[in-house]
Amino acid sequence: LLLNADPSSFLHGMLDPESIGMSGTSFGGHTTLTVSGATPNLDHLADYCQTNVDHWDICALQDRIQQLYPGQRIIDQSDPRMKATLAQVPDGYGWFREDGMAKIKIPIMIMGGAKDTECPLDRQQEPMYDGILSTKYLLVLRDADHFAYMNGCHWWDWDTLPICSAMHAPIVLASTAFWMLHLKKNQVCGDMLRTCVPFQPGAKLFSAVGEDGGSAGMDGSAGFDGAIATDGPLGSDGAAE
């Protein structure tokens, strides 16, 4: 942003400081959640680690974290410059929980994989999504594990390369439509989220308009087999109106 404001910089005027977003994968997704407004709670962490100490590296760092934030049990690292965020296969629900996720006040998309054993969908992304009160999306890929969201498919062997490429298609489509809708205010991309993303093979999209009043493109869920289930504007009979 400093270079964007510097007339002598080649980046001068290239960025729109009013349309900033952030995205991250795995622990980068966790960082994205905290920047979005989700608040880590050290009391929640202590409780979680009593029965899950071997499931999360941060459990061994509780004293160190407290030293970094003396006197604070709830940590706020939100950045008000963010207008929308996207977190891929994030972890950390153990110290966010519902009250921490409810602190997010901007549109956010979370992505998860039904075959993820590193950050399991039912223990991480699903409860995260449920706790968010702002406009929200959850993209689930039926055949994706944790590493399906890594950049590129070059590390896959030749037998599984087509699978990786196929999974990246809905990721690219959903993320592009999300950014265009919530950063560029392109309402056509809301229609793309509603009509295109859920019908990508192996993909399912959940979304809800939140307290921020943002446009979600759809309100409910659709995908995997092309079926739509919603109590929102797509209609109660399960068919798009």
JSON list of C-alpha atoms in Angstrom, two decimals:
[
{"chain": "A", "resi": 1, "resn": "LEU", "atom": "CA", "xyz": [0.00, 0.00, 0.00]},
{"chain": "A", "resi": 2, "resn": "LEU", "atom": "CA", "xyz": [2.93, 2.33, 0.63]},
{"chain": "A", "resi": 3, "resn": "LEU", "atom": "CA", "xyz": [4.23, 1.65, -2.87]},
{"chain": "A", "resi": 4, "resn": "ASN", "atom": "CA", "xyz": [0.73, 2.10, -4.28]},
{"chain": "A", "resi": 5, "resn": "ALA", "atom": "CA", "xyz": [0.70, 5.62, -2.82]},
{"chain": "A", "resi": 6, "resn": "ASP", "atom": "CA", "xyz": [4.25, 6.44, -3.97]},
{"chain": "A", "resi": 7, "resn": "PRO", "atom": "CA", "xyz": [4.26, 8.32, -7.35]},
{"chain": "A", "resi": 8, "resn": "SER", "atom": "CA", "xyz": [7.77, 7.05, -8.04]},
{"chain": "A", "resi": 9, "resn": "SER", "atom": "CA", "xyz": [6.80, 3.38, -7.67]},
{"chain": "A", "resi": 10, "resn": "PHE", "atom": "CA", "xyz": [5.84, 1.15, -10.59]},
{"chain": "A", "resi": 11, "resn": "LEU", "atom": "CA", "xyz": [2.93, 0.03, -8.38]},
{"chain": "A", "resi": 12, "resn": "HIS", "atom": "CA", "xyz": [1.59, 3.56, -8.00]},
{"chain": "A", "resi": 13, "resn": "GLY", "atom": "CA", "xyz": [-2.18, 3.55, -8.43]},
{"chain": "A", "resi": 14, "resn": "MET", "atom": "CA", "xyz": [-2.30, -0.15, -9.29]},
{"chain": "A", "resi": 15, "resn": "LEU", "atom": "CA", "xyz": [-4.17, -1.21, -6.15]},
{"chain": "A", "resi": 16, "resn": "ASP", "atom": "CA", "xyz": [-7.59, -0.29, -4.85]},
{"chain": "A", "resi": 17, "resn": "PRO", "atom": "CA", "xyz": [-7.08, 0.18, -1.09]},
{"chain": "A", "resi": 18, "resn": "GLU", "atom": "CA", "xyz": [-10.84, 0.00, -0.56]},
{"chain": "A", "resi": 19, "resn": "SER", "atom": "CA", "xyz": [-11.07, -3.50, -2.07]},
{"chain": "A", "resi": 20, "resn": "ILE", "atom": "CA", "xyz": [-8.56, -5.62, -0.17]},
{"chain": "A", "resi": 21, "resn": "GLY", "atom": "CA", "xyz": [-9.03, -9.33, 0.42]},
{"chain": "A", "resi": 22, "resn": "MET", "atom": "CA", "xyz": [-6.94, -12.12, 1.89]},
{"chain": "A", "resi": 23, "resn": "SER", "atom": "CA", "xyz": [-6.68, -15.84, 1.25]},
{"chain": "A", "resi": 24, "resn": "GLY", "atom": "CA", "xyz": [-4.69, -18.65, 2.84]},
{"chain": "A", "resi": 25, "resn": "THR", "atom": "CA", "xyz": [-4.47, -22.45, 2.92]},
{"chain": "A", "resi": 26, "resn": "SER", "atom": "CA", "xyz": [-4.22, -24.77, 5.95]},
{"chain": "A", "resi": 27, "resn": "PHE", "atom": "CA", "xyz": [-2.56, -22.75, 8.74]},
{"chain": "A", "resi": 28, "resn": "GLY", "atom": "CA", "xyz": [-2.61, -19.86, 6.29]},
{"chain": "A", "resi": 29, "resn": "GLY", "atom": "CA", "xyz": [-6.38, -20.37, 6.29]},
{"chain": "A", "resi": 30, "resn": "HIS", "atom": "CA", "xyz": [-6.28, -20.15, 10.08]},
{"chain": "A", "resi": 31, "resn": "THR", "atom": "CA", "xyz": [-4.37, -16.87, 9.81]},
{"chain": "A", "resi": 32, "resn": "THR", "atom": "CA", "xyz": [-6.96, -15.64, 7.32]},
{"chain": "A", "resi": 33, "resn": "LEU", "atom": "CA", "xyz": [-9.70, -16.34, 9.86]},
{"chain": "A", "resi": 34, "resn": "THR", "atom": "CA", "xyz": [-7.94, -14.31, 12.57]},
{"chain": "A", "resi": 35, "resn": "VAL", "atom": "CA", "xyz": [-7.36, -11.39, 10.19]},
{"chain": "A", "resi": 36, "resn": "SER", "atom": "CA", "xyz": [-11.05, -11.64, 9.25]},
{"chain": "A", "resi": 37, "resn": "GLY", "atom": "CA", "xyz": [-12.01, -11.12, 12.89]},
{"chain": "A", "resi": 38, "resn": "ALA", "atom": "CA", "xyz": [-12.24, -14.61, 14.41]},
{"chain": "A", "resi": 39, "resn": "THR", "atom": "CA", "xyz": [-10.78, -14.43, 17.92]},
{"chain": "A", "resi": 40, "resn": "PRO", "atom": "CA", "xyz": [-8.55, -17.16, 19.38]},
{"chain": "A", "resi": 41, "resn": "ASN", "atom": "CA", "xyz": [-9.49, -17.82, 23.01]},
{"chain": "A", "resi": 42, "resn": "LEU", "atom": "CA", "xyz": [-6.81, -19.27, 25.30]},
{"chain": "A", "resi": 43, "resn": "ASP", "atom": "CA", "xyz": [-9.44, -20.65, 27.69]},
{"chain": "A", "resi": 44, "resn": "HIS", "atom": "CA", "xyz": [-11.01, -22.54, 24.79]},
{"chain": "A", "resi": 45, "resn": "LEU", "atom": "CA", "xyz": [-7.54, -23.76, 23.80]},
{"chain": "A", "resi": 46, "resn": "ALA", "atom": "CA", "xyz": [-6.76, -25.05, 27.31]},
{"chain": "A", "resi": 47, "resn": "ASP", "atom": "CA", "xyz": [-10.05, -26.92, 27.37]},
{"chain": "A", "resi": 48, "resn": "TYR", "atom": "CA", "xyz": [-9.51, -28.34, 23.87]},
{"chain": "A", "resi": 49, "resn": "CYS", "atom": "CA", "xyz": [-5.97, -29.49, 24.62]},
{"chain": "A", "resi": 50, "resn": "GLN", "atom": "CA", "xyz": [-7.02, -31.50, 27.67]},
{"chain": "A", "resi": 51, "resn": "THR", "atom": "CA", "xyz": [-8.37, -34.17, 25.33]},
{"chain": "A", "resi": 52, "resn": "ASN", "atom": "CA", "xyz": [-6.67, -33.27, 22.03]},
{"chain": "A", "resi": 53, "resn": "VAL", "atom": "CA", "xyz": [-3.11, -32.45, 23.03]},
{"chain": "A", "resi": 54, "resn": "ASP", "atom": "CA", "xyz": [-1.64, -34.67, 20.32]},
{"chain": "A", "resi": 55, "resn": "HIS", "atom": "CA", "xyz": [-3.97, -33.37, 17.61]},
{"chain": "A", "resi": 56, "resn": "TRP", "atom": "CA", "xyz": [-2.70, -29.80, 17.34]},
{"chain": "A", "resi": 57, "resn": "ASP", "atom": "CA", "xyz": [0.84, -28.42, 17.54]},
{"chain": "A", "resi": 58, "resn": "ILE", "atom": "CA", "xyz": [-0.35, -25.22, 19.23]},
{"chain": "A", "resi": 59, "resn": "CYS", "atom": "CA", "xyz": [-1.28, -27.15, 22.38]},
{"chain": "A", "resi": 60, "resn": "ALA", "atom": "CA", "xyz": [2.41, -27.30, 23.31]},
{"chain": "A", "resi": 61, "resn": "LEU", "atom": "CA", "xyz": [2.77, -23.53, 22.86]},
{"chain": "A", "resi": 62, "resn": "GLN", "atom": "CA", "xyz": [0.10, -22.28, 25.26]},
{"chain": "A", "resi": 63, "resn": "ASP", "atom": "CA", "xyz": [2.55, -20.68, 27.71]},
{"chain": "A", "resi": 64, "resn": "ARG", "atom": "CA", "xyz": [4.50, -19.04, 24.89]},
{"chain": "A", "resi": 65, "resn": "ILE", "atom": "CA", "xyz": [1.32, -17.62, 23.36]},
{"chain": "A", "resi": 66, "resn": "GLN", "atom": "CA", "xyz": [0.31, -16.15, 26.71]},
{"chain": "A", "resi": 67, "resn": "GLN", "atom": "CA", "xyz": [3.74, -14.50, 26.96]},
{"chain": "A", "resi": 68, "resn": "LEU", "atom": "CA", "xyz": [3.16, -12.88, 23.59]},
{"chain": "A", "resi": 69, "resn": "TYR", "atom": "CA", "xyz": [-0.23, -11.54, 24.74]},
{"chain": "A", "resi": 70, "resn": "PRO", "atom": "CA", "xyz": [0.21, -10.81, 28.47]},
{"chain": "A", "resi": 71, "resn": "GLY", "atom": "CA", "xyz": [-3.06, -10.45, 30.31]},
{"chain": "A", "resi": 72, "resn": "GLN", "atom": "CA", "xyz": [-5.13, -11.39, 27.26]},
{"chain": "A", "resi": 73, "resn": "ARG", "atom": "CA", "xyz": [-7.15, -14.57, 27.06]},
{"chain": "A", "resi": 74, "resn": "ILE", "atom": "CA", "xyz": [-9.05, -13.49, 23.92]},
{"chain": "A", "resi": 75, "resn": "ILE", "atom": "CA", "xyz": [-6.78, -12.35, 21.09]},
{"chain": "A", "resi": 76, "resn": "ASP", "atom": "CA", "xyz": [-7.94, -9.88, 18.43]},
{"chain": "A", "resi": 77, "resn": "GLN", "atom": "CA", "xyz": [-5.78, -9.74, 15.30]},
{"chain": "A", "resi": 78, "resn": "SER", "atom": "CA", "xyz": [-8.44, -8.46, 12.92]},
{"chain": "A", "resi": 79, "resn": "ASP", "atom": "CA", "xyz": [-7.51, -6.06, 10.14]},
{"chain": "A", "resi": 80, "resn": "PRO", "atom": "CA", "xyz": [-10.22, -3.52, 9.26]},
{"chain": "A", "resi": 81, "resn": "ARG", "atom": "CA", "xyz": [-8.74, -3.07, 5.77]},
{"chain": "A", "resi": 82, "resn": "MET", "atom": "CA", "xyz": [-10.08, -6.49, 4.75]},
{"chain": "A", "resi": 83, "resn": "LYS", "atom": "CA", "xyz": [-13.35, -6.35, 2.83]},
{"chain": "A", "resi": 84, "resn": "ALA", "atom": "CA", "xyz": [-13.67, -10.10, 2.12]},
{"chain": "A", "resi": 85, "resn": "THR", "atom": "CA", "xyz": [-11.60, -13.20, 2.82]},
{"chain": "A", "resi": 86, "resn": "LEU", "atom": "CA", "xyz": [-11.22, -16.82, 1.67]},
{"chain": "A", "resi": 87, "resn": "ALA", "atom": "CA", "xyz": [-9.86, -19.61, 3.88]},
{"chain": "A", "resi": 88, "resn": "GLN", "atom": "CA", "xyz": [-8.98, -22.99, 2.36]},
{"chain": "A", "resi": 89, "resn": "VAL", "atom": "CA", "xyz": [-8.99, -26.08, 4.64]},
{"chain": "A", "resi": 90, "resn": "PRO", "atom": "CA", "xyz": [-8.32, -23.97, 7.78]},
{"chain": "A", "resi": 91, "resn": "ASP", "atom": "CA", "xyz": [-7.81, -25.38, 11.26]},
{"chain": "A", "resi": 92, "resn": "GLY", "atom": "CA", "xyz": [-8.17, -23.79, 14.69]},
{"chain": "A", "resi": 93, "resn": "TYR", "atom": "CA", "xyz": [-11.81, -24.30, 15.62]},
{"chain": "A", "resi": 94, "resn": "GLY", "atom": "CA", "xyz": [-10.60, -25.64, 18.97]},
{"chain": "A", "resi": 95, "resn": "TRP", "atom": "CA", "xyz": [-9.79, -22.14, 20.16]},
{"chain": "A", "resi": 96, "resn": "PHE", "atom": "CA", "xyz": [-12.18, -20.11, 18.01]},
{"chain": "A", "resi": 97, "resn": "ARG", "atom": "CA", "xyz": [-15.40, -21.97, 18.71]},
{"chain": "A", "resi": 98, "resn": "GLU", "atom": "CA", "xyz": [-18.77, -20.46, 17.94]},
{"chain": "A", "resi": 99, "resn": "ASP", "atom": "CA", "xyz": [-18.27, -17.22, 19.87]},
{"chain": "A", "resi": 100, "resn": "GLY", "atom": "CA", "xyz": [-14.93, -16.53, 18.17]},
{"chain": "A", "resi": 101, "resn": "MET", "atom": "CA", "xyz": [-16.24, -17.22, 14.67]},
{"chain": "A", "resi": 102, "resn": "ALA", "atom": "CA", "xyz": [-19.19, -14.89, 15.33]},
{"chain": "A", "resi": 103, "resn": "LYS", "atom": "CA", "xyz": [-16.73, -11.97, 15.50]},
{"chain": "A", "resi": 104, "resn": "ILE", "atom": "CA", "xyz": [-16.25, -12.11, 11.71]},
{"chain": "A", "resi": 105, "resn": "LYS", "atom": "CA", "xyz": [-18.18, -9.19, 10.19]},
{"chain": "A", "resi": 106, "resn": "ILE", "atom": "CA", "xyz": [-17.21, -9.40, 6.50]},
{"chain": "A", "resi": 107, "resn": "PRO", "atom": "CA", "xyz": [-18.13, -11.78, 3.65]},
{"chain": "A", "resi": 108, "resn": "ILE", "atom": "CA", "xyz": [-16.07, -14.95, 3.85]},
{"chain": "A", "resi": 109, "resn": "MET", "atom": "CA", "xyz": [-15.73, -18.19, 1.91]},
{"chain": "A", "resi": 110, "resn": "ILE", "atom": "CA", "xyz": [-14.39, -21.36, 3.53]},
{"chain": "A", "resi": 111, "resn": "MET", "atom": "CA", "xyz": [-13.31, -24.38, 1.49]},
{"chain": "A", "resi": 112, "resn": "GLY", "atom": "CA", "xyz": [-12.98, -27.94, 2.74]},
{"chain": "A", "resi": 113, "resn": "GLY", "atom": "CA", "xyz": [-12.44, -31.49, 1.54]},
{"chain": "A", "resi": 114, "resn": "ALA", "atom": "CA", "xyz": [-14.65, -34.43, 2.47]},
{"chain": "A", "resi": 115, "resn": "LYS", "atom": "CA", "xyz": [-11.58, -36.70, 2.56]},
{"chain": "A", "resi": 116, "resn": "ASP", "atom": "CA", "xyz": [-9.36, -34.32, 4.57]},
{"chain": "A", "resi": 117, "resn": "THR", "atom": "CA", "xyz": [-7.82, -36.16, 7.54]},
{"chain": "A", "resi": 118, "resn": "GLU", "atom": "CA", "xyz": [-5.47, -33.30, 8.53]},
{"chain": "A", "resi": 119, "resn": "CYS", "atom": "CA", "xyz": [-8.26, -30.77, 9.19]},
{"chain": "A", "resi": 120, "resn": "PRO", "atom": "CA", "xyz": [-11.43, -32.88, 9.08]},
{"chain": "A", "resi": 121, "resn": "LEU", "atom": "CA", "xyz": [-14.45, -31.17, 7.59]},
{"chain": "A", "resi": 122, "resn": "ASP", "atom": "CA", "xyz": [-16.82, -32.11, 10.42]},
{"chain": "A", "resi": 123, "resn": "ARG", "atom": "CA", "xyz": [-14.43, -30.88, 13.14]},
{"chain": "A", "resi": 124, "resn": "GLN", "atom": "CA", "xyz": [-13.12, -27.75, 11.44]},
{"chain": "A", "resi": 125, "resn": "GLN", "atom": "CA", "xyz": [-14.76, -26.13, 8.41]},
{"chain": "A", "resi": 126, "resn": "GLU", "atom": "CA", "xyz": [-18.37, -27.13, 9.10]},
{"chain": "A", "resi": 127, "resn": "PRO", "atom": "CA", "xyz": [-18.55, -25.77, 12.68]},
{"chain": "A", "resi": 128, "resn": "MET", "atom": "CA", "xyz": [-16.57, -22.72, 11.57]},
{"chain": "A", "resi": 129, "resn": "TYR", "atom": "CA", "xyz": [-19.16, -22.02, 8.89]},
{"chain": "A", "resi": 130, "resn": "ASP", "atom": "CA", "xyz": [-22.03, -22.57, 11.33]},
{"chain": "A", "resi": 131, "resn": "GLY", "atom": "CA", "xyz": [-20.60, -20.01, 13.78]},
{"chain": "A", "resi": 132, "resn": "ILE", "atom": "CA", "xyz": [-20.23, -17.18, 11.25]},
{"chain": "A", "resi": 133, "resn": "LEU", "atom": "CA", "xyz": [-22.99, -14.56, 11.27]},
{"chain": "A", "resi": 134, "resn": "SER", "atom": "CA", "xyz": [-21.84, -12.49, 8.28]},
{"chain": "A", "resi": 135, "resn": "THR", "atom": "CA", "xyz": [-22.43, -13.44, 4.63]},
{"chain": "A", "resi": 136, "resn": "LYS", "atom": "CA", "xyz": [-20.73, -16.79, 4.25]},
{"chain": "A", "resi": 137, "resn": "TYR", "atom": "CA", "xyz": [-19.97, -19.67, 1.89]},
{"chain": "A", "resi": 138, "resn": "LEU", "atom": "CA", "xyz": [-18.71, -23.19, 2.39]},
{"chain": "A", "resi": 139, "resn": "LEU", "atom": "CA", "xyz": [-17.39, -25.03, -0.67]},
{"chain": "A", "resi": 140, "resn": "VAL", "atom": "CA", "xyz": [-16.99, -28.78, -0.10]},
{"chain": "A", "resi": 141, "resn": "LEU", "atom": "CA", "xyz": [-15.21, -31.03, -2.59]},
{"chain": "A", "resi": 142, "resn": "ARG", "atom": "CA", "xyz": [-16.32, -34.63, -2.23]},
{"chain": "A", "resi": 143, "resn": "ASP", "atom": "CA", "xyz": [-13.03, -36.22, -3.35]},
{"chain": "A", "resi": 144, "resn": "ALA", "atom": "CA", "xyz": [-10.57, -33.67, -1.94]},
{"chain": "A", "resi": 145, "resn": "ASP", "atom": "CA", "xyz": [-8.11, -34.29, 0.87]},
{"chain": "A", "resi": 146, "resn": "HIS", "atom": "CA", "xyz": [-6.09, -31.59, 2.62]},
{"chain": "A", "resi": 147, "resn": "PHE", "atom": "CA", "xyz": [-3.50, -31.31, -0.13]},
{"chain": "A", "resi": 148, "resn": "ALA", "atom": "CA", "xyz": [-5.93, -30.95, -3.01]},
{"chain": "A", "resi": 149, "resn": "TYR", "atom": "CA", "xyz": [-5.93, -27.22, -2.30]},
{"chain": "A", "resi": 150, "resn": "MET", "atom": "CA", "xyz": [-2.18, -26.87, -2.82]},
{"chain": "A", "resi": 151, "resn": "ASN", "atom": "CA", "xyz": [-1.06, -24.69, -5.72]},
{"chain": "A", "resi": 152, "resn": "GLY", "atom": "CA", "xyz": [-0.71, -26.66, -8.90]},
{"chain": "A", "resi": 153, "resn": "CYS", "atom": "CA", "xyz": [-0.87, -30.40, -9.59]},
{"chain": "A", "resi": 154, "resn": "HIS", "atom": "CA", "xyz": [2.79, -30.98, -10.46]},
{"chain": "A", "resi": 155, "resn": "TRP", "atom": "CA", "xyz": [3.42, -33.13, -7.37]},
{"chain": "A", "resi": 156, "resn": "TRP", "atom": "CA", "xyz": [0.67, -35.62, -8.26]},
{"chain": "A", "resi": 157, "resn": "ASP", "atom": "CA", "xyz": [1.61, -38.78, -10.14]},
{"chain": "A", "resi": 158, "resn": "TRP", "atom": "CA", "xyz": [0.33, -39.32, -13.65]},
{"chain": "A", "resi": 159, "resn": "ASP", "atom": "CA", "xyz": [-2.51, -41.59, -12.52]},
{"chain": "A", "resi": 160, "resn": "THR", "atom": "CA", "xyz": [-4.04, -38.99, -10.19]},
{"chain": "A", "resi": 161, "resn": "LEU", "atom": "CA", "xyz": [-3.15, -35.82, -12.14]},
{"chain": "A", "resi": 162, "resn": "PRO", "atom": "CA", "xyz": [-6.57, -35.69, -13.90]},
{"chain": "A", "resi": 163, "resn": "ILE", "atom": "CA", "xyz": [-8.29, -35.92, -10.49]},
{"chain": "A", "resi": 164, "resn": "CYS", "atom": "CA", "xyz": [-6.30, -32.96, -9.19]},
{"chain": "A", "resi": 165, "resn": "SER", "atom": "CA", "xyz": [-7.02, -30.90, -12.28]},
{"chain": "A", "resi": 166, "resn": "ALA", "atom": "CA", "xyz": [-10.73, -31.68, -12.04]},
{"chain": "A", "resi": 167, "resn": "MET", "atom": "CA", "xyz": [-10.85, -30.59, -8.40]},
{"chain": "A", "resi": 168, "resn": "HIS", "atom": "CA", "xyz": [-9.07, -27.33, -9.13]},
{"chain": "A", "resi": 169, "resn": "ALA", "atom": "CA", "xyz": [-11.79, -26.28, -11.59]},
{"chain": "A", "resi": 170, "resn": "PRO", "atom": "CA", "xyz": [-14.50, -25.56, -8.97]},
{"chain": "A", "resi": 171, "resn": "ILE", "atom": "CA", "xyz": [-11.87, -24.00, -6.65]},
{"chain": "A", "resi": 172, "resn": "VAL", "atom": "CA", "xyz": [-10.85, -21.49, -9.32]},
{"chain": "A", "resi": 173, "resn": "LEU", "atom": "CA", "xyz": [-14.43, -20.84, -10.38]},
{"chain": "A", "resi": 174, "resn": "ALA", "atom": "CA", "xyz": [-15.75, -20.31, -6.85]},
{"chain": "A", "resi": 175, "resn": "SER", "atom": "CA", "xyz": [-12.86, -18.16, -5.65]},
{"chain": "A", "resi": 176, "resn": "THR", "atom": "CA", "xyz": [-12.91, -15.94, -8.74]},
{"chain": "A", "resi": 177, "resn": "ALA", "atom": "CA", "xyz": [-16.68, -15.42, -8.50]},
{"chain": "A", "resi": 178, "resn": "PHE", "atom": "CA", "xyz": [-16.39, -14.70, -4.77]},
{"chain": "A", "resi": 179, "resn": "TRP", "atom": "CA", "xyz": [-13.70, -12.05, -5.23]},
{"chain": "A", "resi": 180, "resn": "MET", "atom": "CA", "xyz": [-15.49, -10.43, -8.14]},
{"chain": "A", "resi": 181, "resn": "LEU", "atom": "CA", "xyz": [-18.78, -10.28, -6.22]},
{"chain": "A", "resi": 182, "resn": "HIS", "atom": "CA", "xyz": [-17.46, -9.00, -2.90]},
{"chain": "A", "resi": 183, "resn": "LEU", "atom": "CA", "xyz": [-14.44, -6.93, -3.91]},
{"chain": "A", "resi": 184, "resn": "LYS", "atom": "CA", "xyz": [-15.47, -5.67, -7.36]},
{"chain": "A", "resi": 185, "resn": "LYS", "atom": "CA", "xyz": [-19.23, -5.64, -6.60]},
{"chain": "A", "resi": 186, "resn": "ASN", "atom": "CA", "xyz": [-19.96, -7.52, -9.81]},
{"chain": "A", "resi": 187, "resn": "GLN", "atom": "CA", "xyz": [-23.45, -8.93, -9.27]},
{"chain": "A", "resi": 188, "resn": "VAL", "atom": "CA", "xyz": [-23.19, -11.16, -12.33]},
{"chain": "A", "resi": 189, "resn": "CYS", "atom": "CA", "xyz": [-20.69, -13.22, -10.35]},
{"chain": "A", "resi": 190, "resn": "GLY", "atom": "CA", "xyz": [-23.33, -13.76, -7.71]},
{"chain": "A", "resi": 191, "resn": "ASP", "atom": "CA", "xyz": [-25.32, -15.54, -10.39]},
{"chain": "A", "resi": 192, "resn": "MET", "atom": "CA", "xyz": [-22.20, -17.59, -11.20]},
{"chain": "A", "resi": 193, "resn": "LEU", "atom": "CA", "xyz": [-21.98, -18.75, -7.58]},
{"chain": "A", "resi": 194, "resn": "ARG", "atom": "CA", "xyz": [-25.65, -19.66, -7.67]},
{"chain": "A", "resi": 195, "resn": "THR", "atom": "CA", "xyz": [-25.85, -21.42, -11.02]},
{"chain": "A", "resi": 196, "resn": "CYS", "atom": "CA", "xyz": [-22.38, -22.66, -11.95]},
{"chain": "A", "resi": 197, "resn": "VAL", "atom": "CA", "xyz": [-20.29, -23.59, -8.90]},
{"chain": "A", "resi": 198, "resn": "PRO", "atom": "CA", "xyz": [-22.75, -26.06, -7.31]},
{"chain": "A", "resi": 199, "resn": "PHE", "atom": "CA", "xyz": [-22.98, -28.03, -10.54]},
{"chain": "A", "resi": 200, "resn": "GLN", "atom": "CA", "xyz": [-19.26, -28.63, -10.90]},
{"chain": "A", "resi": 201, "resn": "PRO", "atom": "CA", "xyz": [-18.59, -32.39, -10.56]},
{"chain": "A", "resi": 202, "resn": "GLY", "atom": "CA", "xyz": [-17.93, -33.36, -6.95]},
{"chain": "A", "resi": 203, "resn": "ALA", "atom": "CA", "xyz": [-18.62, -29.89, -5.54]},
{"chain": "A", "resi": 204, "resn": "LYS", "atom": "CA", "xyz": [-21.24, -28.65, -3.10]},
{"chain": "A", "resi": 205, "resn": "LEU", "atom": "CA", "xyz": [-21.76, -25.03, -2.07]},
{"chain": "A", "resi": 206, "resn": "PHE", "atom": "CA", "xyz": [-23.49, -23.77, 1.05]},
{"chain": "A", "resi": 207, "resn": "SER", "atom": "CA", "xyz": [-24.19, -20.07, 1.52]},
{"chain": "A", "resi": 208, "resn": "ALA", "atom": "CA", "xyz": [-26.21, -17.65, 3.63]},
{"chain": "A", "resi": 209, "resn": "VAL", "atom": "CA", "xyz": [-26.75, -13.90, 3.66]},
{"chain": "A", "resi": 210, "resn": "GLY", "atom": "CA", "xyz": [-25.54, -12.61, 7.00]},
{"chain": "A", "resi": 211, "resn": "GLU", "atom": "CA", "xyz": [-25.99, -9.69, 9.35]},
{"chain": "A", "resi": 212, "resn": "ASP", "atom": "CA", "xyz": [-23.71, -7.59, 7.14]},
{"chain": "A", "resi": 213, "resn": "GLY", "atom": "CA", "xyz": [-26.43, -7.59, 4.48]},
{"chain": "A", "resi": 214, "resn": "GLY", "atom": "CA", "xyz": [-24.07, -8.72, 1.74]},
{"chain": "A", "resi": 215, "resn": "SER", "atom": "CA", "xyz": [-25.16, -10.63, -1.34]},
{"chain": "A", "resi": 216, "resn": "ALA", "atom": "CA", "xyz": [-24.44, -14.34, -1.22]},
{"chain": "A", "resi": 217, "resn": "GLY", "atom": "CA", "xyz": [-25.70, -15.16, -4.70]},
{"chain": "A", "resi": 218, "resn": "MET", "atom": "CA", "xyz": [-27.82, -17.92, -3.13]},
{"chain": "A", "resi": 219, "resn": "ASP", "atom": "CA", "xyz": [-29.07, -18.81, 0.33]},
{"chain": "A", "resi": 220, "resn": "GLY", "atom": "CA", "xyz": [-29.02, -22.52, 1.06]},
{"chain": "A", "resi": 221, "resn": "SER", "atom": "CA", "xyz": [-27.01, -25.35, -0.48]},
{"chain": "A", "resi": 222, "resn": "ALA", "atom": "CA", "xyz": [-26.57, -27.01, -3.82]},
{"chain": "A", "resi": 223, "resn": "GLY", "atom": "CA", "xyz": [-24.25, -29.46, -5.46]},
{"chain": "A", "resi": 224, "resn": "PHE", "atom": "CA", "xyz": [-22.71, -32.93, -5.66]},
{"chain": "A", "resi": 225, "resn": "ASP", "atom": "CA", "xyz": [-25.50, -34.42, -7.77]},
{"chain": "A", "resi": 226, "resn": "GLY", "atom": "CA", "xyz": [-26.94, -31.14, -8.96]},
{"chain": "A", "resi": 227, "resn": "ALA", "atom": "CA", "xyz": [-29.64, -31.27, -6.26]},
{"chain": "A", "resi": 228, "resn": "ILE", "atom": "CA", "xyz": [-30.51, -28.08, -4.40]},
{"chain": "A", "resi": 229, "resn": "ALA", "atom": "CA", "xyz": [-31.63, -28.02, -0.78]},
{"chain": "A", "resi": 230, "resn": "THR", "atom": "CA", "xyz": [-32.54, -24.66, 0.66]},
{"chain": "A", "resi": 231, "resn": "ASP", "atom": "CA", "xyz": [-35.02, -22.72, 2.73]},
{"chain": "A", "resi": 232, "resn": "GLY", "atom": "CA", "xyz": [-33.94, -19.53, 1.00]},
{"chain": "A", "resi": 233, "resn": "PRO", "atom": "CA", "xyz": [-34.73, -17.85, -2.32]},
{"chain": "A", "resi": 234, "resn": "LEU", "atom": "CA", "xyz": [-34.13, -20.94, -4.46]},
{"chain": "A", "resi": 235, "resn": "GLY", "atom": "CA", "xyz": [-37.46, -22.36, -3.33]},
{"chain": "A", "resi": 236, "resn": "SER", "atom": "CA", "xyz": [-38.60, -24.95, -0.82]},
{"chain": "A", "resi": 237, "resn": "ASP", "atom": "CA", "xyz": [-39.21, -27.67, -3.38]},
{"chain": "A", "resi": 238, "resn": "GLY", "atom": "CA", "xyz": [-35.51, -28.07, -4.04]},
{"chain": "A", "resi": 239, "resn": "ALA", "atom": "CA", "xyz": [-35.62, -26.63, -7.53]},
{"chain": "A", "resi": 240, "resn": "ALA", "atom": "CA", "xyz": [-34.27, -23.28, -8.65]},
{"chain": "A", "resi": 241, "resn": "GLU", "atom": "CA", "xyz": [-37.07, -20.85, -9.39]}
]
